[in-house]
C-alpha angles and dihedrals in degrees: 000000000000090000090064121061100210093182091059090049090053090049088055093049094048092044089052092048094050092042094051091046092052092049099042103035090037094073096042090050085049091057089058092046089057093053099090090056100046116118100220147012090251091059089050090050092050094048094049091047090057092062104025095093096047111029097091092047089051090058090057086081091059089055091048093051095043095046092046091051091052093047100044103028108028093161089067090059091049089059104031098051097055089042097046103025097125093043093051090047091052091048093052092044090051092049091050093050094051092043092056090045090059091061101037103039096070091047096051133074109169094039099038090110088062094052090046088055092045091051093048095040094046091049094048094045093047092048093046091048089054089050090053089052091051092048092049091049090054096047092045139228132274106235140164111201103319096331127101109232100174127104126275092251100042087112090065107081134130089260095052091046088055093049090048093052090045093053092048089054091044092052090046089056091050090048092050092048090049090050091052088054096047105036139056139191121028094352094054092046091053090051091050088057096046101044098070090057090052091050091053093047092048092048089055091048094049091049090051093049092047090056097038100045098066088048091059094054131027088198092061091046091052091047092055092046095049098044098033094134090060101034106039094066087066097068089042090054088047090053089049091051092050090050091049089051090053092047092050092052095047092047093044092239103160101200101039100068092054095045091046090048090054089048090053091054090049092057093046091049093050090046091053093050092046091050094054104031124161094012121096092175105029136242099020117011119074126199090258091053090052097044123115122232115301091238091056092046091051093050092051092043091064090059097044093049087057094049099041097070089048092053092046091047093048091050095049092044093050094051090047094051093048096040122134134042126330113226131196109293090005098119124120094247 
């Protein structure tokens, strides 16, 4: 038993679940974020058809990460939920609204405008709520022991507003790059025109966060100063990914912008983990402080190791089945 660090294994599983959710649900939330700016109903149809077969499977990773967090690190829930109750509620409400819109929009004619608004609004609210959670995680929680003692709106600060806006723009970029890969004709041409603006906006946001984040926490600033040889390559790789995304759009290379967009999110995710490690509830509670009993973690691990290959297999199989371009009227509805 001592030869295997079960807590580290659970950290890996939860990190994988959250990471896969950000990547996979990020681009389908991004499709909804683009909706208010689309030029026609046909473009909206094409964009929704690109994600309709996969969006619900993508959210499986959110369930995996959330359930794993509750099982292996219950103390985190005891602090996060009181601190982020409203933000989590808004995220779930947004996901429900957009999920219903998927099913009803294609069946309606007179009320299609409402389902368009529900899809866009649900996507924007869910993405922004996730951005508020990320911003709150960076700025830290006010705790005594394992109890949250801050106010109900501590998550709402100028910094978290900025991270929320940045994540909405980042998801929109992923959605646009996904649309370039999956569509053709007028829809693809519109996306080619929109994506450079999103790249510029996201570059400004990332620059702002890079400057603002160390100012919110001396601990993060010290971490990046002490381990600069390991950490500073991450923003450089992020800049390279953003440049590759721009190059792919200008050269009309369909695959490169999406792959580069995913690479950009990888570097940001790794940078966030490196800034906070080993804290799960910064600035005081580490992942070992928050862990449940080893016996409980081992019991639950047996179940998750059985389910994880099924989820991975289902995800790969779905994307393989629905590979290729989406044409007009070619959705699964």
